Tab-separated table of C-alpha atoms in Angstrom:
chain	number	residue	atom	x	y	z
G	1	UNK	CA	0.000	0.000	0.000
G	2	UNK	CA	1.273	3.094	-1.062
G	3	UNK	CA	0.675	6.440	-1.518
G	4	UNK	CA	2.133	10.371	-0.408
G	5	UNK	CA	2.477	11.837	2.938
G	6	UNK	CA	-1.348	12.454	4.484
G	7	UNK	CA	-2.972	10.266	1.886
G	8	UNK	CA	-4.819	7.979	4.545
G	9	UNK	CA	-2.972	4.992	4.788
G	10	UNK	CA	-2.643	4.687	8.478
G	11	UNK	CA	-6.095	5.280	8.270
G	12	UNK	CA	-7.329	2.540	5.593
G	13	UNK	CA	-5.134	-0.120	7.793
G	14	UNK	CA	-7.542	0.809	10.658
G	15	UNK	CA	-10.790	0.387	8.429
G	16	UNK	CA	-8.955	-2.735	6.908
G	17	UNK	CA	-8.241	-4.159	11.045
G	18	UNK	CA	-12.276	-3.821	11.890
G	19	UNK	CA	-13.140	-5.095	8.728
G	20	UNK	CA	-10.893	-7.845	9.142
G	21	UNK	CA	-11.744	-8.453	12.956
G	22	UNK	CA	-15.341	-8.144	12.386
G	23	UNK	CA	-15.055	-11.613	9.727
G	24	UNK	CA	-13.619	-13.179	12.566
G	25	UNK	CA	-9.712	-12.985	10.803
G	26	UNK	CA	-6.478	-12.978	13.015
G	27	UNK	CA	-4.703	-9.598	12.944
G	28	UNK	CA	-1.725	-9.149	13.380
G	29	UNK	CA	1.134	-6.538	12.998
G	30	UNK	CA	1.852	-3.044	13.461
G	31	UNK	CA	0.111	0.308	13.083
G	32	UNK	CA	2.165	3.744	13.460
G	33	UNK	CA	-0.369	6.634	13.578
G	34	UNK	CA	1.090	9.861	13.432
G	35	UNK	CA	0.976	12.600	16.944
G	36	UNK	CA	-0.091	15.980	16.592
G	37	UNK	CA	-0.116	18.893	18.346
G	38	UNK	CA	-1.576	22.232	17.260
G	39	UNK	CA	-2.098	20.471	13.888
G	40	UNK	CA	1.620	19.688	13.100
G	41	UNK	CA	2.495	16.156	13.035
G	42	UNK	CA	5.382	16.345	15.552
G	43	UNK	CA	5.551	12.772	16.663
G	44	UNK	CA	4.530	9.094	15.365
G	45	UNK	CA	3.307	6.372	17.795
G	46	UNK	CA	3.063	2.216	17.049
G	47	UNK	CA	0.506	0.330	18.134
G	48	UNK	CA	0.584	-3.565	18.451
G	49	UNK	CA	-2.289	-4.833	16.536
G	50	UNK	CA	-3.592	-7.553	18.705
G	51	UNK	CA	-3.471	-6.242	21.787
G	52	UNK	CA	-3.758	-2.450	21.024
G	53	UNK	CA	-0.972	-1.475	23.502
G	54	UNK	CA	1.029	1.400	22.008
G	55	UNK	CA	4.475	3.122	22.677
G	56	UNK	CA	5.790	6.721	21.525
G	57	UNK	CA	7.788	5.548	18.390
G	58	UNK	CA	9.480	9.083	16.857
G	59	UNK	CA	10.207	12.713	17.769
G	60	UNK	CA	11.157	15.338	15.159
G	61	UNK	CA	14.630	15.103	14.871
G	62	UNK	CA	15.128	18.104	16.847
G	63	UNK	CA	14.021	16.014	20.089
G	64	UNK	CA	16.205	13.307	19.954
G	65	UNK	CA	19.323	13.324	18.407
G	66	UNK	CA	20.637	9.328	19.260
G	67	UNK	CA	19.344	6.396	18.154
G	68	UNK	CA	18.166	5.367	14.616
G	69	UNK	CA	16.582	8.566	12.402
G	70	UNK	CA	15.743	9.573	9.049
G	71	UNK	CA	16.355	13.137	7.733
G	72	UNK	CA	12.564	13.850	9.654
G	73	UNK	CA	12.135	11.495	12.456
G	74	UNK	CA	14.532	10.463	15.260
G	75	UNK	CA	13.336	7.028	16.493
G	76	UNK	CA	13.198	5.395	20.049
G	77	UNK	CA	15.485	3.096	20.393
G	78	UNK	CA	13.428	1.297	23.024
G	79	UNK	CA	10.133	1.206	21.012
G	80	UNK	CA	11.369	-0.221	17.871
G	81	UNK	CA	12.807	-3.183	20.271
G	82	UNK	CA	9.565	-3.154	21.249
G	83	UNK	CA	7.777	-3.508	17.825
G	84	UNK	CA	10.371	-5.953	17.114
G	85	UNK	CA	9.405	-8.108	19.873
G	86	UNK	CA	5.505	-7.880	18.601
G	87	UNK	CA	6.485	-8.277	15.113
G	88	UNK	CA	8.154	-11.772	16.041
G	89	UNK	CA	5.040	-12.964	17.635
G	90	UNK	CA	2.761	-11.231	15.056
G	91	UNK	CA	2.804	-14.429	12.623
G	92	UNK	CA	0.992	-16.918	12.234
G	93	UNK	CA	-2.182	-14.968	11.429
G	94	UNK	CA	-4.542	-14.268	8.725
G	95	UNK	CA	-3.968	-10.408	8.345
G	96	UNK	CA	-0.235	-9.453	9.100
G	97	UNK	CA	-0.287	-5.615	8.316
G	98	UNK	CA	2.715	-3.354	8.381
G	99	UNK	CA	2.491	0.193	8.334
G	100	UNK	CA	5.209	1.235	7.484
G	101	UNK	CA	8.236	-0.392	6.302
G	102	UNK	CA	10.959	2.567	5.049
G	103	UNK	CA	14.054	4.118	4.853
G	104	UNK	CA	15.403	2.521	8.059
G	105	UNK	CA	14.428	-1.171	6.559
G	106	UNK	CA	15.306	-0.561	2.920
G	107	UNK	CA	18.329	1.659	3.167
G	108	UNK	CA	19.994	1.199	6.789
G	109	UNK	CA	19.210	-2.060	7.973
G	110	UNK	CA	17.772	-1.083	11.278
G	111	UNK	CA	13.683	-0.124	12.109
G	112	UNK	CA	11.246	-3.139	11.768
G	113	UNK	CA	14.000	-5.896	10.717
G	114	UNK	CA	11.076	-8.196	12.120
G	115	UNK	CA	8.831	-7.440	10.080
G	116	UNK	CA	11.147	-8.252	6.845
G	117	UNK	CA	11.185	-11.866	8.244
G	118	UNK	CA	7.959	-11.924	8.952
G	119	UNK	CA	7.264	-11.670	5.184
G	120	UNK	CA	9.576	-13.843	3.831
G	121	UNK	CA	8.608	-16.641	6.280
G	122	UNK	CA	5.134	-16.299	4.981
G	123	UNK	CA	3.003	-17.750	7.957
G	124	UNK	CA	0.124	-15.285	6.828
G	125	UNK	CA	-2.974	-15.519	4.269
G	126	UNK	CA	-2.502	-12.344	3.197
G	127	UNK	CA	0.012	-9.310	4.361
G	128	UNK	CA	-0.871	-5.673	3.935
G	129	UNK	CA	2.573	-3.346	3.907
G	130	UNK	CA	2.552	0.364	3.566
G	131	UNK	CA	6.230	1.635	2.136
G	132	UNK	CA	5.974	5.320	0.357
G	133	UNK	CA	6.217	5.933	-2.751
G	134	UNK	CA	9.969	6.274	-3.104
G	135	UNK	CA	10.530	2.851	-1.974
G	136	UNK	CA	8.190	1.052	-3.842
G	137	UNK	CA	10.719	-0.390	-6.637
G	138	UNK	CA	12.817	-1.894	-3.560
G	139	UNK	CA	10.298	-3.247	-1.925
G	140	UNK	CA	8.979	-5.255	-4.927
G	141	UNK	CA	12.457	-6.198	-5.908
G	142	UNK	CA	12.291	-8.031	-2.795
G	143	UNK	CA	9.090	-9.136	-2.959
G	144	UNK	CA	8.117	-9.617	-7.042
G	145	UNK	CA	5.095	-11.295	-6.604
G	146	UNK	CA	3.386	-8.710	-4.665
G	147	UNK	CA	0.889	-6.080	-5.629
G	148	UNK	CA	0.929	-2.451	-5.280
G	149	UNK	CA	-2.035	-0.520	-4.457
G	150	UNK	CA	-1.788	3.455	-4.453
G	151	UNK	CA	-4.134	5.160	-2.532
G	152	UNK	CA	-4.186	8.988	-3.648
G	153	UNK	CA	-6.020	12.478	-2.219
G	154	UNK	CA	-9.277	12.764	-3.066
């Protein structure tokens, strides 16, 4: 799943989850909503899909200045060990989302390194990845058989 910055994907994997739940499916995974205050986005959270417990994930990079980061978001070290954890648990299942796999994953080997195995091992029915746009040719490099779905402003 694809698509550009405040398109709605965080917020289609949500619909997708109580769709999903209400057929009786297994979800499992990760969902990283973004924190605002004052209407800036100044923060991202993740939340573990099954059991809807959540940890503060990122800080603008002017926060934090250890751990892993991007050129926008400094991460917690703590809480991506975290989502790691849930990400190794997160399979088998029917669902396995993952929102979102990026430049930490595709370009500096750290972030959600669980969730990469997760999808290769393949103990899903069907897995539901956001990457941005940007990324899209490396992630189905990696994963040819897959099938992108865009979701742009309306």
């Amino acid at each position: 799943l694809t698509g550009e910055r405040g398109v709605g994907k965080t917020t289609f994997c949500l619909h997708l989850i109580d769709v999903a739940r209400a057929l009786g499916l297994d979800v499992g995974g990760l969902i990283s909503p973004a924190i605002f205050e004052e209407g800036q986005k100044v923060g991202i959270s993740v939340l573990d899909i099954r059991n809807n417990q959540s940890r503060r994930l990122a800080h603008t990079r002017e926060h934090i200045t250890t751990g892993p980061n991007t050129k926008r978001w400094a991460f917690l070290t703590e809480a991506v060990e975290w989502g790691n954890c849930v990400l190794k648990t997160s399979t088998p299942c029917d669902l396995l989302i993952i929102d979102e796999l990026g430049p930490l994953e595709f370009e500096k080997d750290q972030g959600w390194l669980h969730a990469l195995a997760a999808l290769d091992q393949g103990e899903y029915r069907l897995a539901l990845v956001v990457i941005r746009p940007s990324l899209i040719n490396q992630a189905i490099q990696h994963w040819p058989d897959a099938a992108v779905v865009e979701i742009e402003q309306s």
